[in-house]
Tab-separated table of C-alpha atoms in Angstrom:
chain	number	residue	atom	x	y	z
L	1	MET	CA	0.405	-39.920	-56.349
L	2	ALA	CA	0.818	-38.302	-52.470
L	3	ARG	CA	-0.876	-40.137	-50.179
L	4	PHE	CA	-3.737	-38.184	-48.056
L	5	SER	CA	-2.877	-37.583	-44.330
L	6	ARG	CA	-5.604	-38.623	-42.242
L	7	PHE	CA	-6.653	-36.539	-38.699
L	8	ILE	CA	-7.325	-38.872	-36.186
L	9	LEU	CA	-8.406	-37.625	-32.916
L	10	PRO	CA	-8.894	-39.963	-30.080
L	11	GLY	CA	-12.318	-40.206	-28.418
L	12	GLN	CA	-13.837	-38.402	-31.804
L	13	PRO	CA	-15.792	-40.069	-34.208
L	14	HIS	CA	-14.429	-41.088	-37.769
L	15	HIS	CA	-16.113	-42.379	-41.001
L	16	VAL	CA	-14.485	-44.675	-42.447
L	17	ILE	CA	-14.615	-46.352	-45.797
L	18	GLN	CA	-12.932	-49.058	-47.883
L	19	ARG	CA	-13.494	-50.238	-51.198
L	20	GLY	CA	-12.807	-53.003	-53.418
L	21	ASN	CA	-10.212	-52.967	-55.812
L	22	ASN	CA	-11.467	-51.397	-58.941
L	23	ARG	CA	-14.691	-51.529	-57.008
L	24	GLN	CA	-14.780	-55.630	-57.341
L	25	THR	CA	-17.437	-57.480	-55.416
L	26	ILE	CA	-16.078	-58.522	-51.742
L	27	PHE	CA	-18.864	-60.402	-50.201
L	28	LEU	CA	-20.438	-62.963	-52.618
L	29	CYS	CA	-22.476	-64.814	-49.768
L	30	GLU	CA	-24.161	-64.244	-46.400
L	31	GLU	CA	-20.924	-66.263	-44.875
L	32	ASP	CA	-18.707	-63.427	-46.068
L	33	TYR	CA	-20.610	-60.983	-44.561
L	34	HIS	CA	-20.933	-63.058	-41.077
L	35	TYR	CA	-17.172	-63.553	-41.016
L	36	TYR	CA	-16.498	-59.933	-41.534
L	37	LEU	CA	-18.423	-58.712	-38.953
L	38	ASP	CA	-17.129	-61.607	-36.808
L	39	ARG	CA	-13.691	-60.142	-37.577
L	40	LEU	CA	-14.501	-56.650	-37.164
L	41	LEU	CA	-15.554	-57.122	-33.729
L	42	TYR	CA	-12.392	-58.789	-32.726
L	43	ALA	CA	-10.198	-56.145	-34.558
L	44	SER	CA	-12.304	-53.287	-33.024
L	45	GLU	CA	-11.875	-54.933	-29.258
L	46	GLU	CA	-8.611	-55.701	-29.752
L	47	HIS	CA	-7.673	-52.114	-30.873
L	48	GLU	CA	-9.865	-50.550	-28.863
L	49	CYS	CA	-12.239	-48.865	-31.296
L	50	ASP	CA	-16.005	-48.285	-30.270
L	51	ILE	CA	-17.806	-48.463	-33.687
L	52	HIS	CA	-20.915	-46.465	-33.443
L	53	ALA	CA	-22.723	-47.131	-36.931
L	54	TYR	CA	-21.750	-49.726	-39.983
L	55	VAL	CA	-22.762	-51.077	-43.100
L	56	LEU	CA	-21.485	-53.284	-45.523
L	57	MET	CA	-22.150	-52.996	-49.022
L	58	THR	CA	-21.142	-55.919	-51.940
L	59	ASN	CA	-18.121	-53.920	-52.741
L	60	HIS	CA	-17.153	-51.320	-50.248
L	61	VAL	CA	-17.907	-50.870	-46.087
L	62	HIS	CA	-18.529	-47.757	-44.133
L	63	PHE	CA	-17.760	-47.491	-40.222
L	64	LEU	CA	-18.470	-44.767	-37.975
L	65	VAL	CA	-16.016	-45.160	-34.851
L	66	SER	CA	-14.095	-43.469	-32.410
L	67	PRO	CA	-10.569	-45.030	-31.659
L	68	VAL	CA	-9.054	-44.788	-27.835
L	69	LYS	CA	-5.878	-43.822	-29.463
L	70	GLU	CA	-4.653	-42.015	-32.404
L	71	GLU	CA	-2.764	-45.038	-33.741
L	72	ASN	CA	-5.640	-47.458	-33.477
L	73	ILE	CA	-8.133	-47.127	-36.487
L	74	GLY	CA	-5.222	-48.000	-38.676
L	75	LYS	CA	-4.384	-50.949	-36.446
L	76	MET	CA	-7.933	-52.240	-36.652
L	77	MET	CA	-8.234	-52.180	-40.417
L	78	GLN	CA	-5.162	-53.617	-40.850
L	79	THR	CA	-6.048	-56.465	-38.338
L	80	LEU	CA	-9.221	-56.975	-40.226
L	81	GLY	CA	-8.176	-56.735	-43.999
L	82	ARG	CA	-5.293	-59.495	-42.906
L	83	TYR	CA	-8.005	-61.787	-41.573
L	84	TYR	CA	-10.643	-61.201	-44.145
L	85	VAL	CA	-8.281	-61.327	-47.266
L	86	ARG	CA	-6.785	-64.489	-46.432
L	87	TYR	CA	-10.358	-66.052	-46.056
L	88	PHE	CA	-11.320	-64.577	-48.994
L	89	ASN	CA	-8.440	-65.774	-51.128
L	90	TYR	CA	-8.512	-69.264	-49.755
L	91	LYS	CA	-12.452	-69.350	-50.385
L	92	TYR	CA	-12.426	-68.286	-53.591
L	93	LYS	CA	-8.973	-69.460	-54.821
L	94	ARG	CA	-7.645	-66.403	-55.934
L	95	THR	CA	-4.312	-64.484	-55.431
L	96	GLY	CA	-3.590	-60.602	-54.547
L	97	THR	CA	-5.159	-57.806	-53.310
L	98	LEU	CA	-8.633	-57.295	-52.539
L	99	TRP	CA	-8.714	-53.360	-51.258
L	100	GLU	CA	-8.505	-50.231	-53.328
L	101	GLY	CA	-5.446	-48.861	-51.849
L	102	ARG	CA	-5.289	-47.367	-48.108
L	103	TYR	CA	-8.622	-46.940	-46.172
L	104	LYS	CA	-10.154	-43.148	-46.092
L	105	ALA	CA	-11.018	-41.904	-42.756
L	106	ALA	CA	-12.714	-38.430	-42.136
L	107	LEU	CA	-12.617	-36.946	-38.563
L	108	ILE	CA	-16.576	-36.012	-37.671
L	109	ASN	CA	-17.727	-32.903	-35.477
L	110	SER	CA	-19.696	-35.023	-33.475
L	111	GLU	CA	-21.765	-32.230	-32.444
L	112	GLN	CA	-23.087	-30.886	-36.108
L	113	TYR	CA	-22.838	-34.127	-37.892
L	114	LEU	CA	-22.926	-37.321	-35.841
L	115	PHE	CA	-26.402	-38.303	-36.466
L	116	THR	CA	-26.320	-37.111	-40.020
L	117	CYS	CA	-22.999	-39.280	-40.900
L	118	MET	CA	-24.959	-42.448	-38.778
L	119	ARG	CA	-27.904	-41.713	-40.889
L	120	TYR	CA	-25.683	-41.402	-44.159
L	121	ILE	CA	-24.028	-44.929	-43.318
L	122	GLU	CA	-27.411	-46.682	-42.988
L	123	LEU	CA	-29.407	-45.508	-45.848
L	124	ASN	CA	-26.674	-46.638	-48.091
L	125	PRO	CA	-29.091	-49.485	-48.823
L	126	VAL	CA	-31.746	-47.572	-50.029
L	127	ARG	CA	-29.607	-44.602	-51.821
L	128	ALA	CA	-28.403	-47.817	-53.626
L	129	ARG	CA	-31.605	-48.957	-54.615
L	130	ILE	CA	-31.404	-52.334	-52.850
L	131	VAL	CA	-34.237	-51.802	-50.253
L	132	LEU	CA	-36.989	-49.573	-49.659
L	133	ASN	CA	-36.267	-49.206	-45.876
L	134	PRO	CA	-32.894	-49.564	-44.137
L	135	ILE	CA	-35.003	-52.284	-42.138
L	136	GLU	CA	-34.957	-54.544	-44.907
L	137	TYR	CA	-31.501	-54.731	-44.817
L	138	SER	CA	-29.391	-56.829	-42.751
L	139	TRP	CA	-25.828	-55.779	-42.901
L	140	SER	CA	-26.065	-52.890	-41.217
L	141	SER	CA	-25.789	-51.104	-37.730
L	142	TYR	CA	-29.578	-49.816	-38.416
L	143	LEU	CA	-31.402	-52.676	-36.797
L	144	CYS	CA	-29.644	-52.085	-33.363
L	145	ASN	CA	-29.659	-48.182	-33.448
L	146	ALA	CA	-33.030	-47.395	-34.879
L	147	ILE	CA	-34.936	-50.928	-33.790
L	148	GLY	CA	-33.252	-51.910	-30.835
L	149	MET	CA	-31.815	-55.362	-31.741
L	150	ILE	CA	-28.780	-56.520	-29.799
L	151	ASN	CA	-25.485	-56.087	-31.721
L	152	PRO	CA	-22.488	-56.814	-29.675
L	153	LEU	CA	-20.282	-54.996	-32.325
L	154	ILE	CA	-22.470	-51.257	-31.556
L	155	LYS	CA	-20.517	-48.828	-28.900
L	156	PRO	CA	-23.527	-46.193	-28.798
L	157	HIS	CA	-22.069	-42.496	-28.697
L	158	ASP	CA	-22.761	-40.819	-25.535
L	159	ASP	CA	-24.863	-37.935	-28.305
L	160	TYR	CA	-26.867	-41.499	-29.029
L	161	GLN	CA	-27.488	-42.057	-25.734
L	162	ARG	CA	-28.907	-38.887	-24.754
L	163	LEU	CA	-31.030	-39.049	-27.769
L	164	GLY	CA	-32.681	-42.234	-27.382
L	165	LEU	CA	-33.749	-44.888	-30.075
L	166	GLU	CA	-37.167	-43.918	-30.670
L	167	ASN	CA	-35.868	-40.053	-31.247
L	168	TYR	CA	-33.220	-41.487	-33.430
L	169	GLN	CA	-35.566	-43.472	-35.498
L	170	ALA	CA	-37.389	-40.482	-35.763
L	171	LEU	CA	-34.830	-38.966	-37.669
L	172	PHE	CA	-35.160	-41.243	-40.501
L	173	ASN	CA	-38.527	-39.145	-41.431
L	174	GLN	CA	-36.022	-36.308	-42.597
L	175	VAL	CA	-34.428	-36.131	-45.656
L	176	ILE	CA	-30.682	-35.841	-45.828
L	177	GLU	CA	-29.780	-32.456	-47.599
L	178	GLN	CA	-27.736	-33.285	-50.842
L	179	LYS	CA	-25.397	-30.753	-49.858
L	180	GLU	CA	-24.538	-32.673	-46.636
L	181	LEU	CA	-24.271	-35.742	-48.364
L	182	ASP	CA	-21.980	-33.961	-50.761
L	183	ALA	CA	-19.997	-32.634	-48.062
L	184	ILE	CA	-19.298	-36.123	-46.088
L	185	ARG	CA	-18.411	-37.581	-49.407
L	186	ASP	CA	-15.979	-35.322	-50.376
L	187	VAL	CA	-14.199	-34.796	-46.877
L	188	THR	CA	-14.172	-38.437	-46.339
L	189	ASN	CA	-12.756	-39.216	-50.261
L	190	GLN	CA	-9.996	-36.898	-49.131
L	191	SER	CA	-9.389	-38.191	-45.452
L	192	ARG	CA	-10.006	-34.690	-44.040
L	193	VAL	CA	-12.576	-33.208	-41.324
L	194	LEU	CA	-16.100	-32.161	-41.653
L	195	GLY	CA	-17.070	-29.757	-39.080
L	196	ASN	CA	-17.362	-25.599	-38.817
L	197	HIS	CA	-14.704	-23.406	-38.788
L	198	GLN	CA	-14.726	-22.949	-34.891
L	199	PHE	CA	-14.209	-27.267	-34.809
L	200	LYS	CA	-11.282	-26.853	-37.533
L	201	GLN	CA	-9.421	-24.302	-35.337
L	202	ALA	CA	-9.737	-26.797	-32.194
L	203	VAL	CA	-8.430	-29.789	-34.129
L	204	GLU	CA	-5.667	-27.664	-35.927
L	205	LYS	CA	-4.887	-26.512	-32.423
L	206	ILE	CA	-4.778	-29.985	-30.658
L	207	LEU	CA	-2.833	-31.710	-33.681
L	208	ASN	CA	-0.643	-28.923	-34.572
L	209	ARG	CA	-1.513	-29.602	-38.132
L	210	LYS	CA	-3.358	-27.218	-40.744
L	211	ILE	CA	-6.640	-28.894	-42.006
L	212	ASP	CA	-7.200	-27.477	-45.353
L	213	PRO	CA	-4.715	-26.972	-48.151
L	214	LYS	CA	-3.518	-23.853	-48.661
L	215	SER	CA	-4.456	-21.910	-51.918
L	216	LYS	CA	-1.988	-22.213	-54.826
L	217	GLY	CA	-0.661	-18.878	-56.507
L	218	GLY	CA	-0.211	-15.472	-54.766
L	219	ASP	CA	-0.351	-11.835	-56.502
L	220	ARG	CA	-1.128	-11.612	-60.230
């Protein structure tokens, strides 16, 4: 199967997701979550990636991250994965892969989808019916972005700074439409671009690459 070629644009937010192999559990206790977040902080600083939002679920993780350079997300994920797999395998006396293939990353049009994607990430535990309210979940950026709890991992996006904490918190009174949920899932699973036609055209011009695959077939 051919690999998806990611679209990475420095300075722009990207929705990153990585799953456990065969959707296996990758966090078995609180110490695992703490270790992963500690290594994520180290890797994001080492490779100049600004984390705007995140959630750690039992068998997968989500980030919203802006890299300084095109290759930085890949380097961050490689460093993070190397540390965490070594820790996890040693602790639980196992061998072999922990992750389900490569991580996936979708380039996000911040003007359209920044706050939708942040809410999508931070509401994961609610959609999974783990908690009723995101404030009850310890392993996400919601407590920082919506409540104001200090979190050294989070680097606020400029648009978030302009919106403000209280206005961001108020966004959670609005339901994310199903079509938006589906759009975020689809483009992330395919490592493509989430934005309108104008945004995609601009990305194509900058990266000199076509975003949408050519339709198959021709005159019949």
